Short mmCIF file of C-alpha atoms in Angstrom, two decimals:
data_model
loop_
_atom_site.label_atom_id
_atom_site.label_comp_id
_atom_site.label_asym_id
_atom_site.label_seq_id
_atom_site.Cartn_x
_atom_site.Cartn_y
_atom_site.Cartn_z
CA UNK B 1 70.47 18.52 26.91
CA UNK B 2 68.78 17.38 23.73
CA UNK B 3 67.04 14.69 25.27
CA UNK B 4 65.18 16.52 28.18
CA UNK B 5 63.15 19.79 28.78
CA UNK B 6 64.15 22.58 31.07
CA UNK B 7 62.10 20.62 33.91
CA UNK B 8 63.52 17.10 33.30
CA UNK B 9 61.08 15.67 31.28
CA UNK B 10 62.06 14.03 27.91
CA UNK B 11 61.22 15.58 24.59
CA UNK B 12 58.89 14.06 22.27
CA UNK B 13 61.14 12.96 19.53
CA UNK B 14 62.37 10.43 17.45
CA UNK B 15 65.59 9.93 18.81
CA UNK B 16 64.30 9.93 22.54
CA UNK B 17 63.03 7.36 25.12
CA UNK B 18 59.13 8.32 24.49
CA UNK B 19 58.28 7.63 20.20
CA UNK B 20 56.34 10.41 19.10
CA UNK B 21 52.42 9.30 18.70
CA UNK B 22 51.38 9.14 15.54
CA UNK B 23 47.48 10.84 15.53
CA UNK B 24 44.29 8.82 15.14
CA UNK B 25 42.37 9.00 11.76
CA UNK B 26 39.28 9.66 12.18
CA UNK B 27 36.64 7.42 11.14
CA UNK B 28 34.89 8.48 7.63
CA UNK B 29 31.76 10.25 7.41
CA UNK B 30 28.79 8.34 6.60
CA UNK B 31 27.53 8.69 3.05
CA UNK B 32 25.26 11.57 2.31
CA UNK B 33 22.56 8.70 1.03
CA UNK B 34 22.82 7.40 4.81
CA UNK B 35 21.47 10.49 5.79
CA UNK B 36 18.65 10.80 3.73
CA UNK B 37 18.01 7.17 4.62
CA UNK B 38 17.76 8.21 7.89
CA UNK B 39 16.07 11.13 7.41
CA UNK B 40 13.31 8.90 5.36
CA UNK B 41 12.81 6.68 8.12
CA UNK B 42 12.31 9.01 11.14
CA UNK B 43 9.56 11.02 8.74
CA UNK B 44 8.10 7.36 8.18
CA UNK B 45 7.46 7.36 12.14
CA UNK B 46 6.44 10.58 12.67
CA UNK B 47 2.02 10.44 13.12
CA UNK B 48 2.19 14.05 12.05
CA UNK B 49 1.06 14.56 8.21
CA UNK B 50 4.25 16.41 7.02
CA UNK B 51 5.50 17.04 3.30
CA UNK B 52 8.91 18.24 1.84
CA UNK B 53 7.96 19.97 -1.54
CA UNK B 54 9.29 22.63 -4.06
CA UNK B 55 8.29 26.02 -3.88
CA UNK B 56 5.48 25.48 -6.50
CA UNK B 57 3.77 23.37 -4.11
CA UNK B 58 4.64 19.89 -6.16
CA UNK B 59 5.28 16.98 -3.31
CA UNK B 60 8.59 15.40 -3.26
CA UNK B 61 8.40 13.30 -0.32
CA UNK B 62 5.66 12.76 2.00
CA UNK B 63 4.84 10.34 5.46
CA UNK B 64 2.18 8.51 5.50
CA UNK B 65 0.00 10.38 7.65
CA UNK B 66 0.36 12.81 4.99
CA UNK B 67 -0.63 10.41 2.02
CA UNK B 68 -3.70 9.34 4.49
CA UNK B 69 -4.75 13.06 4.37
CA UNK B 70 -5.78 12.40 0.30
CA UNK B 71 -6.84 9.16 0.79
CA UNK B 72 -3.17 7.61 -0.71
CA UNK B 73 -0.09 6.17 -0.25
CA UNK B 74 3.28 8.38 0.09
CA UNK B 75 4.61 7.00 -3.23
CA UNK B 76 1.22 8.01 -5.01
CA UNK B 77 1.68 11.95 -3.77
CA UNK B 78 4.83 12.73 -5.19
CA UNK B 79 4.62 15.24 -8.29
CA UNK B 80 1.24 15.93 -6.85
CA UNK B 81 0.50 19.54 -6.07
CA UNK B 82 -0.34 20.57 -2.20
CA UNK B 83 -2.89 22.78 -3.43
CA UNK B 84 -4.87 20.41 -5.42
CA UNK B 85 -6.15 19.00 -1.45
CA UNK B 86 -5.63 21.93 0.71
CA UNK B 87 -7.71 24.72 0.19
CA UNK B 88 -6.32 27.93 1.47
CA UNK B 89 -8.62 30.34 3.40
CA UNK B 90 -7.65 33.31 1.71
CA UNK B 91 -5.76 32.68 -1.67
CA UNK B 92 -4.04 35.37 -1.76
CA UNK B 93 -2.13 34.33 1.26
CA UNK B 94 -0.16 32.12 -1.06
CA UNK B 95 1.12 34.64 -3.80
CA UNK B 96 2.23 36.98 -0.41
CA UNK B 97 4.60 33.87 0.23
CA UNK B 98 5.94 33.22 -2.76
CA UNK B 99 6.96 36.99 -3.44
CA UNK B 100 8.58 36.81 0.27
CA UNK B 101 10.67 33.51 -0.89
CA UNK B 102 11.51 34.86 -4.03
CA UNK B 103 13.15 38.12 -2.32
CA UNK B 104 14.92 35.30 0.06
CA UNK B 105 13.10 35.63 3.47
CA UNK B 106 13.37 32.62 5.64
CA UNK B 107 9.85 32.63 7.60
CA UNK B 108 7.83 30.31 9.13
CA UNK B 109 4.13 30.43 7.32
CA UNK B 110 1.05 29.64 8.73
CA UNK B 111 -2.30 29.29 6.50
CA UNK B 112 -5.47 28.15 7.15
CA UNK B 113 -6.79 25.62 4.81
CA UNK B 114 -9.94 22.97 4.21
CA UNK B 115 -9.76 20.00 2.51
CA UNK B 116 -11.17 16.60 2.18
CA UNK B 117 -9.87 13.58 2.62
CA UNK B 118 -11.85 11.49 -0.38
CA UNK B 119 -15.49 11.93 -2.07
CA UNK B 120 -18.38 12.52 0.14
CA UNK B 121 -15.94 12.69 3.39
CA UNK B 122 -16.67 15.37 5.46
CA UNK B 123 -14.77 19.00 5.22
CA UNK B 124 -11.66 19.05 7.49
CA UNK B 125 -9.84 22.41 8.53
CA UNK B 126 -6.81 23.16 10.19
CA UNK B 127 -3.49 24.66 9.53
CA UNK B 128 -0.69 24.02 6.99
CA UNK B 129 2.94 25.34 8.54
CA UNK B 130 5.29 26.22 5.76
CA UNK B 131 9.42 26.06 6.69
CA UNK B 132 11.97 26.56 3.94
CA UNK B 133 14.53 24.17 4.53
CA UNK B 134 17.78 23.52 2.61
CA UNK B 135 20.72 25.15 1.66
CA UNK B 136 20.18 28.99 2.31
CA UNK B 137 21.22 29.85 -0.82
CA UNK B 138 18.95 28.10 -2.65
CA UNK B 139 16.40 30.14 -4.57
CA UNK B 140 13.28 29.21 -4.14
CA UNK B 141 14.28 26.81 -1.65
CA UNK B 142 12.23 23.64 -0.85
CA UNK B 143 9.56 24.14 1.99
CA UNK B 144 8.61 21.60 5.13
CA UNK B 145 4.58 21.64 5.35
CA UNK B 146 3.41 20.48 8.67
CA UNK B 147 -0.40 20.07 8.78
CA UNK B 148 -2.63 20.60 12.15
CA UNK B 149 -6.07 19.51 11.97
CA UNK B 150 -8.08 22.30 14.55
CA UNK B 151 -8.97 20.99 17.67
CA UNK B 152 -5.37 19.23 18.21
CA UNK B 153 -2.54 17.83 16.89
CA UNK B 154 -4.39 14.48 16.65
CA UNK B 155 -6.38 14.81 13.77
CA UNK B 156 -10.09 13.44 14.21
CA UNK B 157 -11.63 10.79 12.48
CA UNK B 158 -13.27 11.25 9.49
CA UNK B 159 -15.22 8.05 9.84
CA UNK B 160 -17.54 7.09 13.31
CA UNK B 161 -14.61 6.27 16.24
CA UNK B 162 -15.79 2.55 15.87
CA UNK B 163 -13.28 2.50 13.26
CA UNK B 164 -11.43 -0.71 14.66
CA UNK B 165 -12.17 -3.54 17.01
CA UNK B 166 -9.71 -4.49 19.91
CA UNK B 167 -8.33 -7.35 17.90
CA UNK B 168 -7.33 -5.28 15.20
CA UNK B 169 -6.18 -2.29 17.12
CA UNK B 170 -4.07 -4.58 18.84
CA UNK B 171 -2.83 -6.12 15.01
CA UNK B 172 -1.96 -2.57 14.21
CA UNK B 173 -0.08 -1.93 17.39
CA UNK B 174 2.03 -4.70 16.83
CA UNK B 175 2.27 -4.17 12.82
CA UNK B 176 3.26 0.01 13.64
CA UNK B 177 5.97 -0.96 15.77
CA UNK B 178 7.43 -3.68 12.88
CA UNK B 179 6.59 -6.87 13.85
CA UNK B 180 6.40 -9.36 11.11
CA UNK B 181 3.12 -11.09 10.21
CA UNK B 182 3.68 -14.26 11.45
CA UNK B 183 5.29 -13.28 14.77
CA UNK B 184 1.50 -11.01 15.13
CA UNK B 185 -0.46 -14.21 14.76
CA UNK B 186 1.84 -15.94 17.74
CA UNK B 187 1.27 -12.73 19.79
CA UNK B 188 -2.59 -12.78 19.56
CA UNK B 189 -3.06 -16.33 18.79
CA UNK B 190 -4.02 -16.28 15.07
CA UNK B 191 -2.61 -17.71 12.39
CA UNK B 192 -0.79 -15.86 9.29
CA UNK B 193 -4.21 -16.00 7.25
CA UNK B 194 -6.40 -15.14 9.81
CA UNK B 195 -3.86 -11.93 10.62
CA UNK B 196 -3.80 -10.95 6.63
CA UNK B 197 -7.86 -11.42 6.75
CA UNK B 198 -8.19 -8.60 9.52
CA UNK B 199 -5.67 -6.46 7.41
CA UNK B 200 -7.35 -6.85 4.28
CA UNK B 201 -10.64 -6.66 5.64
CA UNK B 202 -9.46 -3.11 7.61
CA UNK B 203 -7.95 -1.85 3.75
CA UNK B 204 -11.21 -2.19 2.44
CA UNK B 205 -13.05 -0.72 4.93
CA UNK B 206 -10.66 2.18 5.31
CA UNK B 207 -10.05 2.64 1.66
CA UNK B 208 -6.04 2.15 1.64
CA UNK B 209 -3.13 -0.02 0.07
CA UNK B 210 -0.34 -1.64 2.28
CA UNK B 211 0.79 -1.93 5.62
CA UNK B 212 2.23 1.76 6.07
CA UNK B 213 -0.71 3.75 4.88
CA UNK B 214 -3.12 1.53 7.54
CA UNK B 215 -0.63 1.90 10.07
CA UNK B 216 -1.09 5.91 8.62
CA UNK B 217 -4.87 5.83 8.85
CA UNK B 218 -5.02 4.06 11.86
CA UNK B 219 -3.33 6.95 13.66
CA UNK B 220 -5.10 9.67 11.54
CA UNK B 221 -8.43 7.93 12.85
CA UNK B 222 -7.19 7.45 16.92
CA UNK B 223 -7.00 4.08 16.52
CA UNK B 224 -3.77 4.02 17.81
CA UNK B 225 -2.26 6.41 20.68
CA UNK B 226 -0.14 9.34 18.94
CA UNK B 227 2.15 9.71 22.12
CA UNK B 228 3.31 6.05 23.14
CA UNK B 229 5.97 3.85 22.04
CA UNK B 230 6.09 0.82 21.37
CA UNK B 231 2.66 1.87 19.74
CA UNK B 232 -0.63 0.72 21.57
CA UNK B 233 -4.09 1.15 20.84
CA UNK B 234 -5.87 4.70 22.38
CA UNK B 235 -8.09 3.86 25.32
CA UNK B 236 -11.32 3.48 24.32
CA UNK B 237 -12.28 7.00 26.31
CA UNK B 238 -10.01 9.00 24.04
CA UNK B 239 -11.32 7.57 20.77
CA UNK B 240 -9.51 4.40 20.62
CA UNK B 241 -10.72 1.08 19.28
CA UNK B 242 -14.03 -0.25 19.57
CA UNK B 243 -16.51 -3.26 18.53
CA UNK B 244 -17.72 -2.51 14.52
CA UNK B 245 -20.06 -3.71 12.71
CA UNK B 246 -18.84 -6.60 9.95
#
């Protein structure tokens, strides 16, 4: 019969008791900007310093615990050259990796460099990771650098620990995880000008412009603990906040 399979069951056609199912679209990809948007804002949050630049070394997009590494904000690094900060221990070290990206090995590159994070700061060391990351045909392809300060991933301050007191630990807390100024002051009691007068007064002291790159330095300095969310101020026995001097 035309209607019904060898076991009884009706066919699934047009002319039978059970209408053929028409398939489900599927929903449309997100744009490829909503990626990078995404992309942009997870690197935003991440305390580690990392950088996405061309082979050459030239920045095209940094975090700002990066940016806090020269003193800067993210915006300021771009089209500025890695190797104008970080110093590497053995030069030479750098021309081995670009001959290995020009011949199209995909490595992962270690090298130990110094650097400073602004006149008369002390000499930092640690260790730049290099990733090339992109399409695998690209030649040179763009490279991830990940920088590790030695002695852990939580960089130490460059400036004494008293960097912060509890009040404005606890206004960077709050500011790191997004809340707005004025909903700060009714957490902590203060008004809108008294919470822009302990940010201002915590730019100046720490040499930075804007919300994100004190948010930056305040991580960069252990103001504020690298491994909780919603952010909190480090204990006070692992380098947290503590009374300054005005």
């Amino acid at each position: 019969m035309g209607g019904a399979t060898r076991g009884g069951a009706p066919e699934d056609d047009p002319g039978g008791d059970c209408p053929r199912r028409e398939p489900r679209a599927l929903p449309d990809p997100p744009p490829a900007t909503a990626y990078r948007d995404y992309f942009v804002m997870l690197l935003y949050r991440i305390p580690t310093p990392i950088a996405v630049c061309r082979a050459d070394g030239l920045v095209l997009i940094a975090n700002p615990a990066m940016a806090a590494q020269w003193g800067a904000v993210p915006g300021e690094l771009r089209g500025r050259n890695l190797l104008d900060r970080f110093r590497p221990r053995d030069p030479a070290q750098i021309a081995r990796i670009m001959e290995a990206l020009r011949l199209g090995r995909r490595s992962r590159y270690p090298v130990e460099v110094r650097w400073r994070t602004g006149p008369g700061e002390p000499e930092r060391q640690g260790e730049l990771t290099i990733d090339p990351v992109g399409d695998p045909s690209a030649a040179p392809p763009a490279l991830l650098a990940l920088l590790r300060e030695d002695g852990g991933a939580a960089a130490p301050p460059a400036v004494p620990r008293a960097a912060a007191s509890p009040v404005e630990a606890r206004i960077l807390a709050l500011a790191a995880g997004g809340t707005t100024t004025a909903a700060i002051g009714s957490a902590l009691g203060l008004t809108v000008d008294g919470v822009n007068y302990h940010l201002t007064r915590l730019a100046r002291r720490w040499r930075v412009q804007g919300r994100t790159a004190l948010v930056a330095k305040a991580y960069v300095l252990g103001v504020l603990a690298p491994d909780r969310w919603p952010p909190a101020p480090a204990a006070p026995e692992d380098g947290g906040a503590h009374p300054t001097a005005p």
